[in-house]
JSON list of C-alpha atoms in Angstrom, two decimals:
[
{"chain": "H", "resi": 1, "resn": "MET", "atom": "CA", "xyz": [20.28, -7.26, -4.63]},
{"chain": "H", "resi": 2, "resn": "TYR", "atom": "CA", "xyz": [22.16, -4.08, -3.77]},
{"chain": "H", "resi": 3, "resn": "VAL", "atom": "CA", "xyz": [22.30, -1.90, -6.89]},
{"chain": "H", "resi": 4, "resn": "PRO", "atom": "CA", "xyz": [24.05, 1.51, -6.69]},
{"chain": "H", "resi": 5, "resn": "ALA", "atom": "CA", "xyz": [22.68, 3.97, -9.24]},
{"chain": "H", "resi": 6, "resn": "HIS", "atom": "CA", "xyz": [25.81, 3.91, -11.43]},
{"chain": "H", "resi": 7, "resn": "PHE", "atom": "CA", "xyz": [25.53, 0.10, -11.85]},
{"chain": "H", "resi": 8, "resn": "SER", "atom": "CA", "xyz": [21.76, -0.05, -12.36]},
{"chain": "H", "resi": 9, "resn": "GLN", "atom": "CA", "xyz": [20.24, -1.31, -15.61]},
{"chain": "H", "resi": 10, "resn": "THR", "atom": "CA", "xyz": [16.58, -0.26, -15.81]},
{"chain": "H", "resi": 11, "resn": "ASP", "atom": "CA", "xyz": [15.76, -0.76, -19.50]},
{"chain": "H", "resi": 12, "resn": "GLN", "atom": "CA", "xyz": [13.24, -3.61, -19.33]},
{"chain": "H", "resi": 13, "resn": "ASP", "atom": "CA", "xyz": [13.70, -4.55, -22.98]},
{"chain": "H", "resi": 14, "resn": "ALA", "atom": "CA", "xyz": [17.46, -4.78, -22.42]},
{"chain": "H", "resi": 15, "resn": "LEU", "atom": "CA", "xyz": [16.93, -6.97, -19.37]},
{"chain": "H", "resi": 16, "resn": "LYS", "atom": "CA", "xyz": [14.70, -9.34, -21.34]},
{"chain": "H", "resi": 17, "resn": "GLU", "atom": "CA", "xyz": [17.25, -9.49, -24.15]},
{"chain": "H", "resi": 18, "resn": "PHE", "atom": "CA", "xyz": [19.89, -10.32, -21.52]},
{"chain": "H", "resi": 19, "resn": "ILE", "atom": "CA", "xyz": [17.82, -13.32, -20.37]},
{"chain": "H", "resi": 20, "resn": "LYS", "atom": "CA", "xyz": [17.38, -14.51, -23.96]},
{"chain": "H", "resi": 21, "resn": "THR", "atom": "CA", "xyz": [21.12, -14.23, -24.57]},
{"chain": "H", "resi": 22, "resn": "TYR", "atom": "CA", "xyz": [22.14, -15.87, -21.27]},
{"chain": "H", "resi": 23, "resn": "PRO", "atom": "CA", "xyz": [19.24, -18.25, -20.54]},
{"chain": "H", "resi": 24, "resn": "PHE", "atom": "CA", "xyz": [20.95, -20.58, -18.05]},
{"chain": "H", "resi": 25, "resn": "GLY", "atom": "CA", "xyz": [19.46, -19.41, -14.77]},
{"chain": "H", "resi": 26, "resn": "LEU", "atom": "CA", "xyz": [19.76, -20.18, -11.08]},
{"chain": "H", "resi": 27, "resn": "LEU", "atom": "CA", "xyz": [16.28, -20.89, -9.67]},
{"chain": "H", "resi": 28, "resn": "VAL", "atom": "CA", "xyz": [16.09, -20.04, -5.96]},
{"chain": "H", "resi": 29, "resn": "THR", "atom": "CA", "xyz": [13.09, -21.36, -4.05]},
{"chain": "H", "resi": 30, "resn": "HIS", "atom": "CA", "xyz": [11.97, -21.39, -0.42]},
{"chain": "H", "resi": 31, "resn": "GLY", "atom": "CA", "xyz": [9.58, -24.31, -0.12]},
{"chain": "H", "resi": 32, "resn": "LYS", "atom": "CA", "xyz": [8.55, -26.81, 2.53]},
{"chain": "H", "resi": 33, "resn": "SER", "atom": "CA", "xyz": [12.14, -28.04, 2.91]},
{"chain": "H", "resi": 34, "resn": "GLY", "atom": "CA", "xyz": [13.66, -24.57, 3.10]},
{"chain": "H", "resi": 35, "resn": "LEU", "atom": "CA", "xyz": [15.99, -22.82, 0.69]},
{"chain": "H", "resi": 36, "resn": "ASP", "atom": "CA", "xyz": [17.00, -24.60, -2.51]},
{"chain": "H", "resi": 37, "resn": "ALA", "atom": "CA", "xyz": [18.82, -23.62, -5.70]},
{"chain": "H", "resi": 38, "resn": "ASN", "atom": "CA", "xyz": [18.70, -25.33, -9.10]},
{"chain": "H", "resi": 39, "resn": "HIS", "atom": "CA", "xyz": [20.58, -24.49, -12.30]},
{"chain": "H", "resi": 40, "resn": "ILE", "atom": "CA", "xyz": [18.18, -24.62, -15.25]},
{"chain": "H", "resi": 41, "resn": "PRO", "atom": "CA", "xyz": [17.99, -23.38, -18.86]},
{"chain": "H", "resi": 42, "resn": "PHE", "atom": "CA", "xyz": [14.97, -21.12, -19.29]},
{"chain": "H", "resi": 43, "resn": "GLU", "atom": "CA", "xyz": [12.99, -19.69, -22.17]},
{"chain": "H", "resi": 44, "resn": "LEU", "atom": "CA", "xyz": [11.45, -16.23, -21.93]},
{"chain": "H", "resi": 45, "resn": "LEU", "atom": "CA", "xyz": [7.99, -16.03, -23.45]},
{"chain": "H", "resi": 46, "resn": "GLU", "atom": "CA", "xyz": [5.35, -13.33, -23.81]},
{"chain": "H", "resi": 47, "resn": "GLY", "atom": "CA", "xyz": [2.69, -13.32, -21.13]},
{"chain": "H", "resi": 48, "resn": "GLY", "atom": "CA", "xyz": [1.60, -11.64, -17.93]},
{"chain": "H", "resi": 49, "resn": "THR", "atom": "CA", "xyz": [2.79, -8.08, -17.45]},
{"chain": "H", "resi": 50, "resn": "GLN", "atom": "CA", "xyz": [6.55, -8.66, -17.77]},
{"chain": "H", "resi": 51, "resn": "GLY", "atom": "CA", "xyz": [6.90, -12.03, -19.44]},
{"chain": "H", "resi": 52, "resn": "VAL", "atom": "CA", "xyz": [6.91, -15.70, -18.47]},
{"chain": "H", "resi": 53, "resn": "LEU", "atom": "CA", "xyz": [9.85, -18.04, -17.89]},
{"chain": "H", "resi": 54, "resn": "SER", "atom": "CA", "xyz": [9.36, -21.67, -18.86]},
{"chain": "H", "resi": 55, "resn": "ALA", "atom": "CA", "xyz": [11.61, -24.63, -18.10]},
{"chain": "H", "resi": 56, "resn": "HIS", "atom": "CA", "xyz": [11.59, -28.24, -17.00]},
{"chain": "H", "resi": 57, "resn": "VAL", "atom": "CA", "xyz": [13.22, -30.25, -14.23]},
{"chain": "H", "resi": 58, "resn": "ALA", "atom": "CA", "xyz": [13.77, -33.95, -13.66]},
{"chain": "H", "resi": 59, "resn": "ARG", "atom": "CA", "xyz": [10.80, -35.65, -12.03]},
{"chain": "H", "resi": 60, "resn": "ALA", "atom": "CA", "xyz": [13.32, -37.01, -9.52]},
{"chain": "H", "resi": 61, "resn": "ASN", "atom": "CA", "xyz": [14.19, -33.43, -8.52]},
{"chain": "H", "resi": 62, "resn": "PRO", "atom": "CA", "xyz": [12.15, -32.67, -5.37]},
{"chain": "H", "resi": 63, "resn": "VAL", "atom": "CA", "xyz": [11.89, -28.95, -6.16]},
{"chain": "H", "resi": 64, "resn": "TRP", "atom": "CA", "xyz": [8.62, -29.29, -8.09]},
{"chain": "H", "resi": 65, "resn": "GLN", "atom": "CA", "xyz": [6.94, -30.96, -5.10]},
{"chain": "H", "resi": 66, "resn": "ASP", "atom": "CA", "xyz": [8.59, -28.72, -2.52]},
{"chain": "H", "resi": 67, "resn": "VAL", "atom": "CA", "xyz": [6.95, -25.54, -3.83]},
{"chain": "H", "resi": 68, "resn": "GLN", "atom": "CA", "xyz": [3.30, -24.67, -4.30]},
{"chain": "H", "resi": 69, "resn": "ASP", "atom": "CA", "xyz": [1.66, -22.86, -7.18]},
{"chain": "H", "resi": 70, "resn": "GLY", "atom": "CA", "xyz": [1.87, -19.13, -6.53]},
{"chain": "H", "resi": 71, "resn": "ASP", "atom": "CA", "xyz": [5.02, -19.28, -4.40]},
{"chain": "H", "resi": 72, "resn": "GLU", "atom": "CA", "xyz": [7.45, -16.42, -4.98]},
{"chain": "H", "resi": 73, "resn": "VAL", "atom": "CA", "xyz": [10.76, -17.49, -6.51]},
{"chain": "H", "resi": 74, "resn": "LEU", "atom": "CA", "xyz": [13.90, -15.82, -7.79]},
{"chain": "H", "resi": 75, "resn": "VAL", "atom": "CA", "xyz": [15.85, -16.64, -10.95]},
{"chain": "H", "resi": 76, "resn": "VAL", "atom": "CA", "xyz": [19.37, -15.24, -11.37]},
{"chain": "H", "resi": 77, "resn": "PHE", "atom": "CA", "xyz": [20.89, -14.89, -14.85]},
{"chain": "H", "resi": 78, "resn": "LYS", "atom": "CA", "xyz": [24.60, -14.08, -15.23]},
{"chain": "H", "resi": 79, "resn": "ALA", "atom": "CA", "xyz": [26.57, -13.12, -18.33]},
{"chain": "H", "resi": 80, "resn": "ALA", "atom": "CA", "xyz": [30.14, -12.91, -17.03]},
{"chain": "H", "resi": 81, "resn": "ASP", "atom": "CA", "xyz": [32.30, -11.94, -14.06]},
{"chain": "H", "resi": 82, "resn": "ALA", "atom": "CA", "xyz": [35.97, -11.21, -13.39]},
{"chain": "H", "resi": 83, "resn": "TYR", "atom": "CA", "xyz": [38.42, -10.07, -10.74]},
{"chain": "H", "resi": 84, "resn": "ILE", "atom": "CA", "xyz": [39.63, -6.48, -11.26]},
{"chain": "H", "resi": 85, "resn": "SER", "atom": "CA", "xyz": [43.11, -5.56, -10.06]},
{"chain": "H", "resi": 86, "resn": "PRO", "atom": "CA", "xyz": [43.82, -2.01, -8.80]},
{"chain": "H", "resi": 87, "resn": "THR", "atom": "CA", "xyz": [46.97, -2.09, -10.93]},
{"chain": "H", "resi": 88, "resn": "TRP", "atom": "CA", "xyz": [44.76, -1.83, -14.00]},
{"chain": "H", "resi": 89, "resn": "TYR", "atom": "CA", "xyz": [43.70, 1.74, -13.14]},
{"chain": "H", "resi": 90, "resn": "PRO", "atom": "CA", "xyz": [46.01, 4.44, -14.56]},
{"chain": "H", "resi": 91, "resn": "SER", "atom": "CA", "xyz": [44.86, 6.74, -11.75]},
{"chain": "H", "resi": 92, "resn": "LYS", "atom": "CA", "xyz": [46.53, 4.41, -9.24]},
{"chain": "H", "resi": 93, "resn": "GLN", "atom": "CA", "xyz": [49.87, 5.86, -10.32]},
{"chain": "H", "resi": 94, "resn": "ASP", "atom": "CA", "xyz": [48.64, 9.34, -9.32]},
{"chain": "H", "resi": 95, "resn": "HIS", "atom": "CA", "xyz": [47.20, 8.74, -5.85]},
{"chain": "H", "resi": 96, "resn": "HIS", "atom": "CA", "xyz": [47.31, 4.98, -5.10]},
{"chain": "H", "resi": 97, "resn": "LYS", "atom": "CA", "xyz": [43.74, 5.16, -3.78]},
{"chain": "H", "resi": 98, "resn": "GLN", "atom": "CA", "xyz": [42.45, 2.05, -5.52]},
{"chain": "H", "resi": 99, "resn": "VAL", "atom": "CA", "xyz": [41.60, -1.44, -4.27]},
{"chain": "H", "resi": 100, "resn": "PRO", "atom": "CA", "xyz": [40.63, -4.77, -5.88]},
{"chain": "H", "resi": 101, "resn": "THR", "atom": "CA", "xyz": [37.03, -5.45, -6.85]},
{"chain": "H", "resi": 102, "resn": "TRP", "atom": "CA", "xyz": [34.92, -7.89, -8.85]},
{"chain": "H", "resi": 103, "resn": "ASN", "atom": "CA", "xyz": [32.89, -6.89, -11.91]},
{"chain": "H", "resi": 104, "resn": "TYR", "atom": "CA", "xyz": [29.88, -8.74, -13.29]},
{"chain": "H", "resi": 105, "resn": "MET", "atom": "CA", "xyz": [26.65, -8.55, -15.27]},
{"chain": "H", "resi": 106, "resn": "VAL", "atom": "CA", "xyz": [23.47, -10.07, -13.81]},
{"chain": "H", "resi": 107, "resn": "VAL", "atom": "CA", "xyz": [19.69, -9.93, -14.01]},
{"chain": "H", "resi": 108, "resn": "HIS", "atom": "CA", "xyz": [17.36, -10.99, -11.18]},
{"chain": "H", "resi": 109, "resn": "ALA", "atom": "CA", "xyz": [13.86, -12.10, -12.15]},
{"chain": "H", "resi": 110, "resn": "ARG", "atom": "CA", "xyz": [11.28, -12.45, -9.37]},
{"chain": "H", "resi": 111, "resn": "GLY", "atom": "CA", "xyz": [8.01, -14.18, -10.05]},
{"chain": "H", "resi": 112, "resn": "ARG", "atom": "CA", "xyz": [5.26, -16.62, -9.11]},
{"chain": "H", "resi": 113, "resn": "ILE", "atom": "CA", "xyz": [5.82, -20.28, -9.93]},
{"chain": "H", "resi": 114, "resn": "THR", "atom": "CA", "xyz": [3.32, -22.75, -11.37]},
{"chain": "H", "resi": 115, "resn": "ILE", "atom": "CA", "xyz": [4.04, -26.47, -11.73]},
{"chain": "H", "resi": 116, "resn": "ARG", "atom": "CA", "xyz": [3.00, -27.81, -15.14]},
{"chain": "H", "resi": 117, "resn": "ASP", "atom": "CA", "xyz": [2.93, -31.58, -14.84]},
{"chain": "H", "resi": 118, "resn": "ASP", "atom": "CA", "xyz": [1.44, -32.34, -18.22]},
{"chain": "H", "resi": 119, "resn": "GLU", "atom": "CA", "xyz": [3.07, -33.98, -21.22]},
{"chain": "H", "resi": 120, "resn": "ARG", "atom": "CA", "xyz": [1.88, -31.46, -23.79]},
{"chain": "H", "resi": 121, "resn": "TYR", "atom": "CA", "xyz": [3.40, -28.52, -21.92]},
{"chain": "H", "resi": 122, "resn": "VAL", "atom": "CA", "xyz": [6.69, -30.33, -21.31]},
{"chain": "H", "resi": 123, "resn": "ARG", "atom": "CA", "xyz": [6.93, -31.42, -24.95]},
{"chain": "H", "resi": 124, "resn": "GLY", "atom": "CA", "xyz": [6.50, -27.80, -26.04]},
{"chain": "H", "resi": 125, "resn": "VAL", "atom": "CA", "xyz": [9.20, -26.57, -23.63]},
{"chain": "H", "resi": 126, "resn": "VAL", "atom": "CA", "xyz": [11.70, -29.20, -24.78]},
{"chain": "H", "resi": 127, "resn": "ALA", "atom": "CA", "xyz": [10.90, -28.63, -28.46]},
{"chain": "H", "resi": 128, "resn": "ARG", "atom": "CA", "xyz": [11.36, -24.85, -28.24]},
{"chain": "H", "resi": 129, "resn": "LEU", "atom": "CA", "xyz": [14.59, -25.09, -26.25]},
{"chain": "H", "resi": 130, "resn": "THR", "atom": "CA", "xyz": [15.93, -27.65, -28.72]},
{"chain": "H", "resi": 131, "resn": "ARG", "atom": "CA", "xyz": [15.07, -25.58, -31.79]},
{"chain": "H", "resi": 132, "resn": "ARG", "atom": "CA", "xyz": [16.64, -22.47, -30.33]},
{"chain": "H", "resi": 133, "resn": "HIS", "atom": "CA", "xyz": [19.91, -23.97, -29.16]},
{"chain": "H", "resi": 134, "resn": "GLU", "atom": "CA", "xyz": [20.36, -26.35, -32.10]},
{"chain": "H", "resi": 135, "resn": "ALA", "atom": "CA", "xyz": [19.76, -23.58, -34.66]},
{"chain": "H", "resi": 136, "resn": "ALA", "atom": "CA", "xyz": [23.45, -22.67, -34.88]},
{"chain": "H", "resi": 137, "resn": "MET", "atom": "CA", "xyz": [24.63, -26.27, -35.28]},
{"chain": "H", "resi": 138, "resn": "PRO", "atom": "CA", "xyz": [25.87, -27.47, -38.70]},
{"chain": "H", "resi": 139, "resn": "GLN", "atom": "CA", "xyz": [23.28, -30.26, -38.60]},
{"chain": "H", "resi": 140, "resn": "PRO", "atom": "CA", "xyz": [20.61, -29.29, -36.06]},
{"chain": "H", "resi": 141, "resn": "TRP", "atom": "CA", "xyz": [19.22, -32.17, -34.01]},
{"chain": "H", "resi": 142, "resn": "LYS", "atom": "CA", "xyz": [15.44, -32.50, -33.89]},
{"chain": "H", "resi": 143, "resn": "MET", "atom": "CA", "xyz": [13.27, -34.42, -31.47]},
{"chain": "H", "resi": 144, "resn": "SER", "atom": "CA", "xyz": [12.01, -36.44, -34.43]},
{"chain": "H", "resi": 145, "resn": "ASP", "atom": "CA", "xyz": [15.57, -37.71, -34.99]},
{"chain": "H", "resi": 146, "resn": "ALA", "atom": "CA", "xyz": [15.10, -40.05, -32.02]},
{"chain": "H", "resi": 147, "resn": "PRO", "atom": "CA", "xyz": [12.54, -42.88, -31.83]},
{"chain": "H", "resi": 148, "resn": "ALA", "atom": "CA", "xyz": [9.14, -41.56, -30.75]},
{"chain": "H", "resi": 149, "resn": "ASP", "atom": "CA", "xyz": [8.75, -44.09, -27.93]},
{"chain": "H", "resi": 150, "resn": "TYR", "atom": "CA", "xyz": [12.19, -43.10, -26.59]},
{"chain": "H", "resi": 151, "resn": "ILE", "atom": "CA", "xyz": [11.25, -39.40, -26.52]},
{"chain": "H", "resi": 152, "resn": "ASP", "atom": "CA", "xyz": [7.89, -40.24, -24.94]},
{"chain": "H", "resi": 153, "resn": "SER", "atom": "CA", "xyz": [9.60, -42.13, -22.12]},
{"chain": "H", "resi": 154, "resn": "LEU", "atom": "CA", "xyz": [12.03, -39.28, -21.46]},
{"chain": "H", "resi": 155, "resn": "LEU", "atom": "CA", "xyz": [9.23, -36.68, -21.38]},
{"chain": "H", "resi": 156, "resn": "LYS", "atom": "CA", "xyz": [7.51, -38.71, -18.67]},
{"chain": "H", "resi": 157, "resn": "ALA", "atom": "CA", "xyz": [10.66, -38.27, -16.57]},
{"chain": "H", "resi": 158, "resn": "VAL", "atom": "CA", "xyz": [10.47, -34.46, -16.47]},
{"chain": "H", "resi": 159, "resn": "VAL", "atom": "CA", "xyz": [8.06, -31.88, -15.10]},
{"chain": "H", "resi": 160, "resn": "GLY", "atom": "CA", "xyz": [7.40, -28.39, -16.47]},
{"chain": "H", "resi": 161, "resn": "ILE", "atom": "CA", "xyz": [7.63, -25.18, -14.48]},
{"chain": "H", "resi": 162, "resn": "GLU", "atom": "CA", "xyz": [6.32, -21.76, -15.41]},
{"chain": "H", "resi": 163, "resn": "ILE", "atom": "CA", "xyz": [7.21, -18.48, -13.69]},
{"chain": "H", "resi": 164, "resn": "GLU", "atom": "CA", "xyz": [5.21, -15.33, -14.28]},
{"chain": "H", "resi": 165, "resn": "ILE", "atom": "CA", "xyz": [7.70, -12.49, -13.84]},
{"chain": "H", "resi": 166, "resn": "THR", "atom": "CA", "xyz": [6.72, -9.78, -11.37]},
{"chain": "H", "resi": 167, "resn": "SER", "atom": "CA", "xyz": [9.95, -7.76, -11.41]},
{"chain": "H", "resi": 168, "resn": "LEU", "atom": "CA", "xyz": [13.24, -7.56, -13.31]},
{"chain": "H", "resi": 169, "resn": "VAL", "atom": "CA", "xyz": [16.34, -5.95, -11.80]},
{"chain": "H", "resi": 170, "resn": "GLY", "atom": "CA", "xyz": [19.63, -5.61, -13.65]},
{"chain": "H", "resi": 171, "resn": "LYS", "atom": "CA", "xyz": [23.13, -4.81, -12.45]},
{"chain": "H", "resi": 172, "resn": "THR", "atom": "CA", "xyz": [26.09, -4.20, -14.73]},
{"chain": "H", "resi": 173, "resn": "LYS", "atom": "CA", "xyz": [29.14, -3.53, -12.56]},
{"chain": "H", "resi": 174, "resn": "LEU", "atom": "CA", "xyz": [31.76, -2.38, -15.06]},
{"chain": "H", "resi": 175, "resn": "SER", "atom": "CA", "xyz": [33.81, 0.15, -13.06]},
{"chain": "H", "resi": 176, "resn": "GLN", "atom": "CA", "xyz": [31.49, 2.93, -14.23]},
{"chain": "H", "resi": 177, "resn": "ASN", "atom": "CA", "xyz": [32.16, 4.78, -10.97]},
{"chain": "H", "resi": 178, "resn": "LYS", "atom": "CA", "xyz": [35.79, 5.29, -12.04]},
{"chain": "H", "resi": 179, "resn": "GLU", "atom": "CA", "xyz": [37.39, 7.80, -14.40]},
{"chain": "H", "resi": 180, "resn": "VAL", "atom": "CA", "xyz": [37.00, 7.18, -18.13]},
{"chain": "H", "resi": 181, "resn": "ARG", "atom": "CA", "xyz": [40.66, 6.24, -18.48]},
{"chain": "H", "resi": 182, "resn": "ASP", "atom": "CA", "xyz": [40.30, 3.70, -15.68]},
{"chain": "H", "resi": 183, "resn": "VAL", "atom": "CA", "xyz": [37.15, 2.15, -17.17]},
{"chain": "H", "resi": 184, "resn": "ARG", "atom": "CA", "xyz": [38.79, 1.87, -20.59]},
{"chain": "H", "resi": 185, "resn": "SER", "atom": "CA", "xyz": [41.93, 0.35, -19.10]},
{"chain": "H", "resi": 186, "resn": "VAL", "atom": "CA", "xyz": [39.87, -2.28, -17.29]},
{"chain": "H", "resi": 187, "resn": "GLY", "atom": "CA", "xyz": [38.17, -3.17, -20.57]},
{"chain": "H", "resi": 188, "resn": "GLU", "atom": "CA", "xyz": [41.49, -3.50, -22.36]},
{"chain": "H", "resi": 189, "resn": "GLN", "atom": "CA", "xyz": [42.97, -5.64, -19.58]},
{"chain": "H", "resi": 190, "resn": "LEU", "atom": "CA", "xyz": [39.96, -7.94, -19.65]},
{"chain": "H", "resi": 191, "resn": "LYS", "atom": "CA", "xyz": [40.15, -8.23, -23.42]},
{"chain": "H", "resi": 192, "resn": "ALA", "atom": "CA", "xyz": [43.83, -9.15, -23.22]},
{"chain": "H", "resi": 193, "resn": "ARG", "atom": "CA", "xyz": [42.88, -11.96, -20.82]},
{"chain": "H", "resi": 194, "resn": "GLY", "atom": "CA", "xyz": [40.18, -13.36, -23.10]},
{"chain": "H", "resi": 195, "resn": "ALA", "atom": "CA", "xyz": [37.20, -12.15, -21.05]},
{"chain": "H", "resi": 196, "resn": "HIS", "atom": "CA", "xyz": [35.56, -10.77, -24.17]},
{"chain": "H", "resi": 197, "resn": "ILE", "atom": "CA", "xyz": [31.94, -10.50, -22.97]},
{"chain": "H", "resi": 198, "resn": "LEU", "atom": "CA", "xyz": [32.85, -8.39, -19.96]},
{"chain": "H", "resi": 199, "resn": "ALA", "atom": "CA", "xyz": [35.59, -6.55, -21.90]},
{"chain": "H", "resi": 200, "resn": "ASP", "atom": "CA", "xyz": [33.26, -5.46, -24.70]},
{"chain": "H", "resi": 201, "resn": "ALA", "atom": "CA", "xyz": [30.62, -4.27, -22.22]},
{"chain": "H", "resi": 202, "resn": "THR", "atom": "CA", "xyz": [33.24, -2.34, -20.23]},
{"chain": "H", "resi": 203, "resn": "LEU", "atom": "CA", "xyz": [34.65, -0.64, -23.32]},
{"chain": "H", "resi": 204, "resn": "ARG", "atom": "CA", "xyz": [31.12, 0.39, -24.33]},
{"chain": "H", "resi": 205, "resn": "ALA", "atom": "CA", "xyz": [30.64, 1.79, -20.83]},
{"chain": "H", "resi": 206, "resn": "ALA", "atom": "CA", "xyz": [33.85, 3.80, -21.24]},
{"chain": "H", "resi": 207, "resn": "ASP", "atom": "CA", "xyz": [32.60, 5.22, -24.55]},
{"chain": "H", "resi": 208, "resn": "GLU", "atom": "CA", "xyz": [29.23, 6.16, -23.02]},
{"chain": "H", "resi": 209, "resn": "LYS", "atom": "CA", "xyz": [30.89, 7.80, -20.03]},
{"chain": "H", "resi": 210, "resn": "GLU", "atom": "CA", "xyz": [33.21, 9.80, -22.29]},
{"chain": "H", "resi": 211, "resn": "GLN", "atom": "CA", "xyz": [30.32, 10.93, -24.52]},
{"chain": "H", "resi": 212, "resn": "ALA", "atom": "CA", "xyz": [28.36, 12.04, -21.46]},
{"chain": "H", "resi": 213, "resn": "GLN", "atom": "CA", "xyz": [31.16, 14.35, -20.26]}
]
């Protein structure tokens, strides 16, 4: 991923928090059948030098047989993205030297994959994902709410995957290369259009840029 210095996010703790907040990742593999991409919810756990990603895929999904343990893979996590119009920059009225762009927030996690085709591992992955994402529900669903034999049969239909992270790279493209007034205007325009995640991040970037001047 091309990351100009003004868009680079290097704080490893912040990158890990990003993954925890936006855990639905795009797993990119290059196995025996060539390139493949699968959209999967992940959980970031402690382990290795930079953390471990755990997830599961359907047994019918060929990805777990297409790769080998130790293969390098890439997982892309995205928070938000939006088109940015040059008309949103106040400086356009001064010199008209602005063009459209696209802003976004992403983290790329590279790592080595291991296939975990065992029921105990898969049960743990499903249980942790369920607890985490059901926690905010008025009446959280638990695996024990369903018949045990039904859950057992479903667990047999999935396979676990584990990725030991070897590098994390973050990019937050929020118009930081523009003047403070332009960055702030972009944030306000995004907020007016309901793009609150990107808007809030952009307005924080404007504040940081202003404080640094």
